[in-house]
Amino acid sequence: MAHPMMDGIWFDKYKADDAEKAHQEKRAQDLGGLVVQASSPSSQTE
Amino acid sequence: MAHPMMDGIWFDKYKADDAEKAHQEKRAQDLGGLVVQASSPSSQTE
Amino acid sequence: MAAGKLYTYPDNFRAFKILIAAQYSGAKISLVQDPPGFKFGETNKSPEFLSKFPLGKVPAFEGNDGVCLSESNAIANYVANSQLRGEDVLSQSQVQMFVNFADSEILPAACNWVFPTLGIMQYNKANTERAKEDVKKALGFLNDTLKTKTFLVGERVTLADISVACSLLLLYKNVLEPQFRAPFTNVNRWFTTLVNQPQAKAVLGEVQLCVKMAQFDAKKFAELS
Amino acid sequence: MAAGKLYTYPDNFRAFKILIAAQYSGAKISLVQDPPGFKFGETNKSPEFLSKFPLGKVPAFEGNDGVCLSESNAIANYVANSQLRGEDVLSQSQVQMFVNFADSEILPAACNWVFPTLGIMQYNKANTERAKEDVKKALGFLNDTLKTKTFLVGERVTLADISVACSLLLLYKNVLEPQFRAPFTNVNRWFTTLVNQPQAKAVLGEVQLCVKMAQFDAKKFAELS
């Protein structure tokens, strides 16, 4: 479980948890389209 | 310039701007080490 | 009674709560939001502005008596009246509780959900889904609170209602389509009542509730960013 | 005068401001922060707790008279006295301005910088650098404000000082090494004065200012997460 001090840290809440997902999005954005949720994103990037 | 409505949106301020960087970190973390700032990160991941 | 100028950009939901509070209290506020009086990113970065408001943030209030205040909640408190602030320490503290709730529980979720649909923030599926859940949770809490009450604190409108309603405004206008908002009958009733008060209408105009949930517009985002 | 229980986890900087305010006002607060009275993630998710505090957030205050309040700023306001709240509407609004400033300008930066060094948040170089800049900006603003003043609002300690100082606590203890804090002499003087008041010392103990800037500890983070 996250440290209690992280509770109520609203400004940290909406960082995408998954850095991989952020990367996906960057890629999707670079390709000019919308993000498509891949079932196994890591397999697509490396 | 960012839309004025984004001004003072403190909770959005500390998302890493660069999704690529997040990806780098994820990778570095997976490798068990600290993040090393690459001068040209995208060349390393794709 | 407070009187002065409010510097802001047009349609700033943070300014709305101040302006609505002023409608209730009778505070005389002149809005400075269009060039040449105010241009976002220029006026608020000018030495003259920064000498009065060192952080360069808007909304910013300059009283006719020279008082300078920033932070929308502080300004709303200043231009309000004692009914809006809460008549005793407990009411005032409860008002602050809801004002903080609006800022820390509703706004982050509302902006993360709505801003991408307005094209002013990048879309992130995980964040949008999380925001939807958080909005549901917040609406559920409010719905329970409003089960037996007309207003959030005491028996009359306070800054609690005004702040929370203004933080829900973007949601109700853009994404809370009928099906999504249906379970929250008490909140819907309360919100509709509030935005239809003459004091709110004078600031917000006619508020059209969302008919169909807005979606991320990649094209608009590309144009704006 | 307010009297009751404060539910929190140990060393919660949000609880500190409430407890310090109570020291000034004489409000009688008993701290419920250790098992079996309070266990974070269990007690605050229990039906009994949620019936009193629907959002399950701490700190949460339960008065001996049954009053239940959440949101630390609201609780601090409730247990304070009129000196701390500000004696007139302008002072009260200025207090709110600084309280909001602490929440929206200092805390995000402080947490993004300090939390990784405590091993409770992942490190991100860009965010840490941004946080450092934001801390410098906030300290610069405070330093200017305190150039001619002993306290932030009026001539005596208020919730403005208590809130802002508590939001700076993590920074002063962990990362503001002597060289970094050197330019902000007025803030340093004000902070040291405040944390050495008996009312603050009773809550915080002896505050040791940072000697060497803490860095991200990957090993600790791996252990804690």
Coordinates of C-alpha atoms in Angstrom, one line a residue:
Chain A
M1 CA 0.0 0.0 0.0
A2 CA 1.1 3.5 -0.7
H3 CA 2.6 5.5 2.2
P4 CA -0.1 7.4 4.2
M5 CA 1.7 10.6 3.3
M6 CA 0.6 10.0 -0.3
D7 CA -3.0 10.0 0.7
G8 CA -4.7 13.2 -0.3
I9 CA -1.8 14.2 -2.5
W10 CA -4.2 15.3 -5.2
F11 CA -1.5 16.7 -7.5
D12 CA 0.0 13.3 -7.8
K13 CA -3.2 11.4 -8.5
Y14 CA -3.4 11.9 -12.2
K15 CA 0.0 11.0 -13.3
A16 CA -0.4 8.0 -15.5
D17 CA 0.7 5.1 -13.3
D18 CA 2.2 3.3 -16.2
A19 CA 5.1 5.0 -17.8
E20 CA 4.7 2.6 -20.6
K21 CA 1.3 4.0 -21.3
A22 CA 2.7 7.5 -21.4
H23 CA 5.2 6.3 -23.9
Q24 CA 2.4 4.7 -26.0
E25 CA 0.6 7.9 -26.0
K26 CA 3.6 9.8 -27.1
R27 CA 4.0 7.4 -29.9
A28 CA 0.4 7.6 -30.8
Q29 CA 0.6 11.3 -30.7
D30 CA 3.6 11.3 -32.9
L31 CA 1.7 9.2 -35.4
G32 CA -1.0 11.8 -35.3
G33 CA -3.8 9.6 -33.9
L34 CA -5.6 8.8 -30.7
V35 CA -4.3 6.4 -28.1
V36 CA -5.3 2.8 -28.6
Q37 CA -5.1 0.8 -25.5
A38 CA -2.9 -2.2 -26.3
S39 CA -3.5 -5.3 -24.3
S40 CA 0.3 -5.8 -24.0
P41 CA 1.8 -2.4 -24.6
S42 CA 5.4 -3.4 -23.8
S43 CA 5.5 -6.0 -26.5
Q44 CA 4.9 -3.3 -29.0
T45 CA 7.6 -0.9 -28.1
E46 CA 10.7 -3.0 -27.5
Chain B
M1 CA 1.3 29.2 -24.9
A2 CA -0.8 27.0 -22.8
H3 CA -4.5 27.9 -22.4
P4 CA -5.1 30.3 -19.5
M5 CA -7.3 27.7 -17.9
M6 CA -4.2 25.5 -17.4
D7 CA -2.7 28.3 -15.3
G8 CA -2.8 27.5 -11.6
I9 CA -3.7 23.9 -12.4
W10 CA -1.2 22.7 -9.8
F11 CA -2.2 19.1 -10.0
D12 CA -1.1 19.0 -13.6
K13 CA 2.2 20.7 -13.1
Y14 CA 4.4 17.8 -12.2
K15 CA 3.4 15.3 -14.8
A16 CA 6.7 14.8 -16.7
D17 CA 6.2 16.7 -19.9
D18 CA 8.1 14.2 -21.8
A19 CA 6.5 10.9 -22.1
E20 CA 9.7 9.6 -23.5
K21 CA 11.4 10.5 -20.3
A22 CA 8.8 8.5 -18.3
H23 CA 9.5 5.6 -20.5
Q24 CA 13.2 6.0 -19.9
E25 CA 12.6 5.9 -16.2
K26 CA 10.4 2.9 -16.4
R27 CA 13.2 1.2 -18.2
A28 CA 15.8 2.4 -15.8
Q29 CA 13.7 1.2 -12.9
D30 CA 13.2 -2.2 -14.6
L31 CA 16.9 -2.4 -14.9
G32 CA 17.1 -1.7 -11.1
G33 CA 19.1 1.5 -11.3
L34 CA 18.6 5.2 -11.3
V35 CA 17.6 7.3 -14.3
V36 CA 20.4 8.5 -16.4
Q37 CA 19.5 11.5 -18.6
A38 CA 20.3 10.5 -22.1
S39 CA 21.0 13.3 -24.5
S40 CA 18.9 11.6 -27.2
P41 CA 16.6 9.3 -25.4
S42 CA 14.4 8.3 -28.3
S43 CA 17.3 6.9 -30.2
Q44 CA 17.8 4.4 -27.4
T45 CA 14.3 3.0 -27.2
E46 CA 13.2 2.5 -30.7
Chain C
M1 CA -18.6 46.7 1.5
A2 CA -15.8 45.5 -0.8
A3 CA -15.5 47.4 -4.1
G4 CA -12.8 47.1 -6.7
K5 CA -11.4 45.5 -9.9
L6 CA -11.1 41.8 -10.6
Y7 CA -8.4 40.9 -13.1
T8 CA -9.0 37.6 -14.9
Y9 CA -9.4 36.0 -18.3
P10 CA -12.9 35.5 -19.8
D11 CA -14.8 32.4 -18.6
N12 CA -12.5 31.7 -15.7
F13 CA -14.4 29.3 -13.5
R14 CA -12.3 30.5 -10.5
A15 CA -13.6 34.0 -11.1
F16 CA -17.2 32.9 -11.2
K17 CA -17.4 32.1 -7.6
I18 CA -16.1 35.5 -6.7
L19 CA -18.6 37.2 -9.0
I20 CA -21.5 35.2 -7.8
A21 CA -20.5 35.9 -4.2
A22 CA -20.4 39.6 -5.1
Q23 CA -23.9 39.3 -6.6
Y24 CA -25.2 38.0 -3.2
S25 CA -23.3 40.6 -1.1
G26 CA -23.8 43.6 -3.3
A27 CA -20.0 44.1 -3.6
K28 CA -19.2 46.3 -6.6
I29 CA -16.7 44.5 -8.8
S30 CA -15.6 45.7 -12.2
L31 CA -14.3 43.0 -14.4
V32 CA -11.0 43.6 -16.2
Q33 CA -10.7 40.7 -18.5
D34 CA -10.3 42.0 -22.1
P35 CA -7.5 43.9 -23.8
P36 CA -6.3 46.6 -23.3
G37 CA -7.1 46.2 -19.6
F38 CA -6.1 42.6 -19.3
K39 CA -4.3 40.3 -21.6
F40 CA -3.4 36.9 -20.1
G41 CA 0.3 36.2 -20.2
E42 CA 1.1 39.8 -20.7
T43 CA -0.7 42.0 -18.2
N44 CA -0.2 39.5 -15.4
K45 CA 3.5 39.3 -16.2
S46 CA 4.0 43.1 -16.3
P47 CA 6.1 44.8 -13.6
E48 CA 3.1 46.9 -12.5
F49 CA 0.9 43.9 -12.0
L50 CA 3.6 41.9 -10.3
S51 CA 4.2 44.8 -7.9
K52 CA 0.7 44.3 -6.7
F53 CA 0.4 40.5 -7.2
P54 CA 3.9 39.1 -7.0
L55 CA 2.9 35.6 -8.2
G56 CA 1.2 36.9 -11.3
K57 CA -1.8 34.7 -10.8
V58 CA -5.4 35.5 -11.7
P59 CA -8.1 36.0 -10.6
A60 CA -6.6 39.0 -8.7
F61 CA -8.5 41.6 -6.8
E62 CA -7.6 45.2 -6.4
G63 CA -9.8 47.2 -4.0
N64 CA -10.7 50.8 -4.6
D65 CA -9.0 51.3 -1.2
G66 CA -5.8 49.7 -2.5
V67 CA -6.3 46.2 -0.9
C68 CA -4.7 43.6 -3.2
L69 CA -5.7 39.9 -2.9
S70 CA -5.0 36.9 -4.9
E71 CA -6.2 33.2 -4.6
S72 CA -9.8 32.9 -5.6
N73 CA -11.1 31.5 -2.3
A74 CA -9.6 34.4 -0.4
I75 CA -11.1 36.9 -2.8
A76 CA -14.5 35.2 -2.6
N77 CA -14.4 35.4 1.1
Y78 CA -13.4 39.0 1.0
V79 CA -16.2 40.1 -1.3
A80 CA -18.9 37.9 0.3
N81 CA -21.2 38.8 3.2
S82 CA -21.6 37.1 6.6
Q83 CA -24.4 34.8 5.3
L84 CA -22.1 33.4 2.6
R85 CA -19.1 33.1 4.9
G86 CA -21.1 31.3 7.6
E87 CA -22.5 33.0 10.6
D88 CA -20.5 31.3 13.3
V89 CA -17.1 29.5 13.6
L90 CA -18.5 26.1 13.0
S91 CA -20.4 27.2 9.9
Q92 CA -17.3 29.0 8.7
S93 CA -15.2 25.9 9.2
Q94 CA -17.8 23.8 7.4
V95 CA -17.8 26.2 4.5
Q96 CA -14.0 25.9 4.4
M97 CA -14.3 22.2 4.4
F98 CA -16.5 22.2 1.2
V99 CA -14.3 24.9 -0.4
N100 CA -11.3 22.7 0.1
F101 CA -13.2 19.6 -1.0
A102 CA -14.1 21.4 -4.2
D103 CA -10.4 22.3 -4.8
S104 CA -8.8 19.0 -3.9
E105 CA -11.5 16.4 -4.7
I106 CA -13.6 17.8 -7.5
L107 CA -11.4 20.1 -9.5
P108 CA -8.5 17.8 -10.3
A109 CA -10.9 15.2 -11.5
A110 CA -13.1 17.7 -13.4
C111 CA -10.1 19.2 -15.2
N112 CA -8.5 15.9 -16.1
W113 CA -11.8 14.7 -17.6
V114 CA -13.0 17.9 -19.2
F115 CA -9.9 19.7 -20.4
P116 CA -9.0 17.1 -23.0
T117 CA -12.5 17.4 -24.4
L118 CA -12.0 21.1 -24.7
G119 CA -8.7 20.5 -26.5
I120 CA -6.6 22.2 -23.9
M121 CA -4.9 19.2 -22.4
Q122 CA -3.6 16.0 -23.8
Y123 CA -5.9 13.0 -23.4
N124 CA -4.9 10.1 -21.2
K125 CA -7.2 7.2 -21.0
A126 CA -6.1 6.0 -17.6
N127 CA -6.5 9.5 -16.1
T128 CA -9.9 10.1 -17.7
E129 CA -11.2 6.8 -16.3
R130 CA -9.8 7.6 -12.9
A131 CA -11.3 11.1 -13.1
K132 CA -14.7 9.6 -13.9
E133 CA -14.5 7.3 -10.8
D134 CA -13.5 10.3 -8.6
V135 CA -16.3 12.4 -9.9
K136 CA -18.7 9.6 -9.1
K137 CA -17.3 9.4 -5.6
A138 CA -17.5 13.1 -5.1
L139 CA -21.1 13.2 -6.5
G140 CA -22.0 10.3 -4.2
F141 CA -20.7 12.1 -1.2
L142 CA -22.6 15.3 -2.1
N143 CA -25.7 13.3 -2.9
D144 CA -25.7 11.8 0.6
T145 CA -25.0 15.2 2.1
L146 CA -27.9 16.8 0.2
K147 CA -30.4 14.0 1.0
T148 CA -31.9 15.9 3.9
K149 CA -30.6 19.4 3.2
T150 CA -31.3 22.1 0.7
F151 CA -27.8 23.7 0.9
L152 CA -24.5 22.3 2.0
V153 CA -24.0 24.3 5.2
G154 CA -26.9 25.7 7.3
E155 CA -30.2 26.7 5.7
R156 CA -29.1 29.2 3.2
V157 CA -26.7 29.6 0.3
T158 CA -23.1 29.9 1.4
L159 CA -19.7 30.0 -0.3
A160 CA -19.7 26.2 0.2
D161 CA -22.5 25.9 -2.4
I162 CA -21.1 28.5 -4.7
S163 CA -17.6 27.0 -4.7
V164 CA -18.7 23.4 -5.1
A165 CA -21.2 24.3 -7.8
C166 CA -18.6 26.3 -9.7
S167 CA -16.2 23.4 -9.5
L168 CA -18.9 21.2 -11.0
L169 CA -19.8 23.6 -13.7
L170 CA -17.4 22.3 -16.3
L171 CA -18.6 18.8 -15.6
Y172 CA -22.3 19.5 -15.8
K173 CA -21.9 21.5 -19.0
N174 CA -19.6 19.1 -20.9
V175 CA -19.6 15.5 -19.7
L176 CA -22.3 14.7 -17.2
E177 CA -24.8 13.4 -19.7
P178 CA -28.3 12.5 -18.4
Q179 CA -27.4 8.8 -17.9
F180 CA -24.3 9.6 -15.9
R181 CA -25.9 12.1 -13.6
A182 CA -29.1 10.2 -13.1
P183 CA -28.2 8.5 -9.9
F184 CA -27.3 11.8 -8.2
T185 CA -30.8 13.3 -8.0
N186 CA -30.1 15.4 -4.9
V187 CA -27.0 17.0 -6.4
N188 CA -28.8 17.6 -9.7
R189 CA -31.7 19.3 -7.9
W190 CA -29.3 21.4 -5.8
F191 CA -27.1 22.4 -8.7
T192 CA -30.1 23.4 -10.9
T193 CA -31.5 25.4 -8.1
L194 CA -28.2 27.2 -7.5
V195 CA -27.4 28.1 -11.1
N196 CA -30.9 29.4 -11.6
Q197 CA -30.7 31.8 -8.7
P198 CA -30.7 35.3 -10.2
Q199 CA -27.3 36.0 -8.5
A200 CA -25.7 33.0 -10.4
K201 CA -27.6 33.7 -13.6
A202 CA -26.2 37.2 -13.7
V203 CA -22.7 35.7 -13.9
L204 CA -23.1 32.4 -15.6
G205 CA -26.0 33.1 -17.9
E206 CA -28.3 30.2 -18.8
V207 CA -26.4 27.0 -17.9
Q208 CA -27.2 24.2 -20.4
L209 CA -26.7 20.8 -18.9
C210 CA -24.8 18.3 -21.0
V211 CA -26.8 16.3 -23.5
K212 CA -24.0 14.0 -24.7
M213 CA -20.7 13.4 -23.1
A214 CA -18.0 15.3 -24.8
Q215 CA -15.0 13.3 -26.0
F216 CA -11.4 14.1 -26.6
D217 CA -10.9 16.0 -29.8
A218 CA -7.4 15.2 -31.2
K219 CA -7.8 17.7 -34.0
K220 CA -8.8 20.5 -31.7
F221 CA -5.9 19.7 -29.4
A222 CA -3.5 19.7 -32.2
E223 CA -4.7 23.2 -33.3
L224 CA -4.6 24.7 -29.8
S225 CA -1.4 23.3 -28.6
Chain D
M1 CA -13.7 26.2 23.0
A2 CA -13.3 23.3 20.6
A3 CA -12.4 19.9 22.2
G4 CA -12.3 16.5 20.7
K5 CA -10.3 13.8 19.0
L6 CA -8.1 14.1 15.9
Y7 CA -7.7 11.0 13.9
T8 CA -4.5 10.9 11.9
Y9 CA -1.4 8.9 11.2
P10 CA 1.9 9.8 13.0
D11 CA 3.9 12.7 11.7
N12 CA 1.2 13.9 9.3
F13 CA 2.2 17.4 8.4
R14 CA -1.4 18.2 7.7
A15 CA -2.2 17.4 11.3
F16 CA 0.6 19.6 12.6
K17 CA -1.0 22.9 11.7
I18 CA -4.2 21.8 13.6
L19 CA -2.2 20.8 16.6
I20 CA -0.2 24.0 16.7
A21 CA -3.3 26.1 16.3
A22 CA -4.8 24.2 19.2
Q23 CA -1.7 25.0 21.3
Y24 CA -2.3 28.7 20.6
S25 CA -6.0 28.6 21.3
G26 CA -6.0 26.1 24.2
A27 CA -8.4 23.8 22.4
K28 CA -8.2 20.3 24.0
I29 CA -7.3 17.8 21.3
S30 CA -6.5 14.2 21.9
L31 CA -4.6 12.6 19.2
V32 CA -5.7 9.2 17.9
Q33 CA -2.9 8.0 15.6
D34 CA -1.7 4.7 16.9
P35 CA -3.3 1.2 16.9
P36 CA -5.8 0.1 18.2
G37 CA -7.4 3.6 18.0
F38 CA -6.2 4.3 14.5
K39 CA -4.6 2.3 11.8
F40 CA -4.2 4.0 8.5
G41 CA -6.0 2.2 5.7
E42 CA -8.1 0.2 8.1
T43 CA -9.7 2.6 10.6
N44 CA -10.4 5.2 8.0
K45 CA -12.0 2.7 5.7
S46 CA -14.2 1.2 8.4
P47 CA -18.0 1.7 8.2
E48 CA -18.0 3.5 11.6
F49 CA -15.4 6.0 10.5
L50 CA -17.0 6.5 7.1
S51 CA -20.4 7.2 8.7
K52 CA -18.7 10.2 10.4
F53 CA -16.2 11.1 7.6
P54 CA -17.7 9.8 4.3
L55 CA -14.5 10.5 2.3
G56 CA -12.3 8.5 4.7
K57 CA -9.7 11.2 4.8
V58 CA -7.4 12.2 7.6
P59 CA -6.8 14.3 9.6
A60 CA -10.4 14.1 10.7
F61 CA -11.8 15.8 13.8
E62 CA -14.6 14.6 16.0
G63 CA -15.7 17.0 18.7
N64 CA -16.8 15.9 22.1
D65 CA -20.1 17.6 21.1
G66 CA -20.4 15.3 18.0
V67 CA -19.2 17.8 15.4
C68 CA -17.3 16.0 12.6
L69 CA -15.0 17.9 10.3
S70 CA -12.5 16.9 7.7
E71 CA -10.1 18.9 5.6
S72 CA -7.1 20.1 7.6
N73 CA -7.6 23.8 6.9
A74 CA -11.2 23.6 8.0
I75 CA -10.2 21.8 11.2
A76 CA -7.4 24.2 11.9
N77 CA -9.9 27.1 11.5
Y78 CA -12.3 25.4 13.9
V79 CA -9.9 24.8 16.7
A80 CA -8.1 28.1 16.3
N81 CA -8.9 31.4 18.1
S82 CA -9.8 34.8 16.6
Q83 CA -6.2 35.9 16.7
L84 CA -5.1 33.0 14.5
R85 CA -8.1 33.3 12.2
G86 CA -7.6 37.0 11.7
E87 CA -9.5 39.7 13.6
D88 CA -11.4 41.2 10.7
V89 CA -12.7 40.2 7.2
L90 CA -9.6 41.5 5.4
S91 CA -7.2 39.7 7.8
Q92 CA -9.3 36.5 7.5
S93 CA -9.1 36.7 3.7
Q94 CA -5.4 37.4 3.8
V95 CA -5.0 34.3 6.0
Q96 CA -7.0 32.3 3.5
M97 CA -4.8 33.6 0.7
F98 CA -1.6 32.3 2.4
V99 CA -3.3 29.0 3.4
N100 CA -4.2 28.5 -0.2
F101 CA -0.8 29.6 -1.3
A102 CA 0.7 26.9 0.9
D103 CA -1.5 24.2 -0.5
S104 CA -1.3 25.1 -4.2
E105 CA 2.2 26.7 -4.6
I106 CA 4.4 25.1 -1.9
L107 CA 3.0 21.7 -1.1
P108 CA 3.0 20.2 -4.6
A109 CA 6.6 21.4 -5.1
A110 CA 7.7 20.3 -1.6
C111 CA 6.2 16.8 -2.0
N112 CA 7.6 16.3 -5.5
W113 CA 11.0 17.2 -4.3
V114 CA 11.1 15.6 -0.8
F115 CA 8.9 12.5 -1.2
P116 CA 11.4 10.7 -3.5
T117 CA 14.2 11.4 -1.0
L118 CA 12.0 9.7 1.7
G119 CA 11.5 6.8 -0.6
I120 CA 7.8 7.2 -0.8
M121 CA 7.5 8.4 -4.3
Q122 CA 9.3 7.6 -7.6
Y123 CA 12.0 10.0 -8.6
N124 CA 11.6 12.0 -11.7
K125 CA 14.5 14.3 -12.6
A126 CA 12.3 16.8 -14.5
N127 CA 9.8 17.0 -11.7
T128 CA 12.5 17.5 -9.1
E129 CA 14.1 20.3 -11.0
R130 CA 10.8 22.0 -11.6
A131 CA 10.0 21.6 -7.9
K132 CA 13.3 23.2 -6.9
E133 CA 12.5 26.2 -9.2
D134 CA 9.0 26.5 -7.7
V135 CA 10.3 26.3 -4.2
K136 CA 12.8 29.1 -5.0
K137 CA 9.9 31.2 -6.4
A138 CA 7.7 30.6 -3.4
L139 CA 10.6 31.4 -1.0
G140 CA 11.4 34.5 -3.0
F141 CA 7.8 35.7 -2.7
L142 CA 7.7 35.0 1.1
N143 CA 11.1 36.6 1.5
D144 CA 9.8 39.8 -0.1
T145 CA 6.6 39.7 2.0
L146 CA 8.7 39.3 5.2
K147 CA 11.1 42.1 4.4
T148 CA 9.2 44.5 6.5
K149 CA 7.0 42.2 8.5
T150 CA 7.5 39.8 11.4
F151 CA 4.5 37.7 10.5
L152 CA 2.6 37.2 7.3
V153 CA -0.7 38.8 8.2
G154 CA -1.0 41.6 10.8
E155 CA 1.4 41.9 13.8
R156 CA 0.9 38.5 15.4
V157 CA 1.0 34.8 14.5
T158 CA -2.0 33.6 12.5
L159 CA -3.0 30.5 10.6
A160 CA -1.2 32.0 7.7
D161 CA 2.2 31.6 9.4
I162 CA 1.3 28.2 10.8
S163 CA 0.1 26.8 7.5
V164 CA 2.9 28.1 5.4
A165 CA 5.5 27.0 8.0
C166 CA 4.1 23.5 8.1
S167 CA 4.1 23.3 4.4
L168 CA 7.8 24.3 4.4
L169 CA 8.7 21.9 7.2
L170 CA 9.5 18.9 5.0
L171 CA 11.7 21.2 2.9
Y172 CA 13.6 22.8 5.7
K173 CA 14.2 19.4 7.4
N174 CA 15.3 17.5 4.3
V175 CA 16.5 19.5 1.4
L176 CA 17.0 23.2 2.0
E177 CA 20.7 22.9 2.8
P178 CA 22.4 26.0 4.1
Q179 CA 23.6 27.1 0.6
F180 CA 20.1 26.7 -0.9
R181 CA 18.3 28.6 1.8
A182 CA 21.0 31.3 2.2
P183 CA 19.3 33.9 0.0
F184 CA 16.0 33.8 1.8
T185 CA 17.2 35.4 5.1
N186 CA 13.8 36.8 6.0
V187 CA 12.0 33.5 5.5
N188 CA 14.7 31.7 7.5
R189 CA 14.4 34.1 10.3
W190 CA 10.6 33.9 10.3
F191 CA 10.6 30.1 10.1
T192 CA 13.1 29.7 12.9
T193 CA 11.1 32.1 15.1
L194 CA 7.9 30.2 14.5
V195 CA 9.1 26.7 15.0
N196 CA 10.8 27.8 18.2
Q197 CA 7.6 29.2 19.7
P198 CA 6.6 26.9 22.6
Q199 CA 3.3 26.2 20.9
A200 CA 5.1 24.9 17.8
K201 CA 7.8 23.1 19.8
A202 CA 5.1 21.2 21.8
V203 CA 4.0 19.7 18.5
L204 CA 7.1 19.5 16.3
G205 CA 9.8 19.0 18.9
E206 CA 13.2 20.4 18.0
V207 CA 13.3 21.1 14.3
Q208 CA 16.7 20.3 12.9
L209 CA 17.4 22.3 9.7
C210 CA 18.8 20.4 6.8
V211 CA 22.6 20.1 6.7
K212 CA 22.9 18.3 3.4
M213 CA 20.3 18.1 0.7
A214 CA 18.7 14.6 0.8
Q215 CA 18.8 12.7 -2.5
F216 CA 16.6 10.0 -4.0
D217 CA 17.3 6.7 -2.5
A218 CA 16.4 4.0 -5.0
K219 CA 17.0 1.2 -2.5
K220 CA 14.7 2.7 0.1
F221 CA 12.1 3.3 -2.6
A222 CA 12.3 -0.3 -3.7
E223 CA 11.9 -1.5 -0.1
L224 CA 8.9 0.7 0.6
S225 CA 7.0 0.3 -2.6

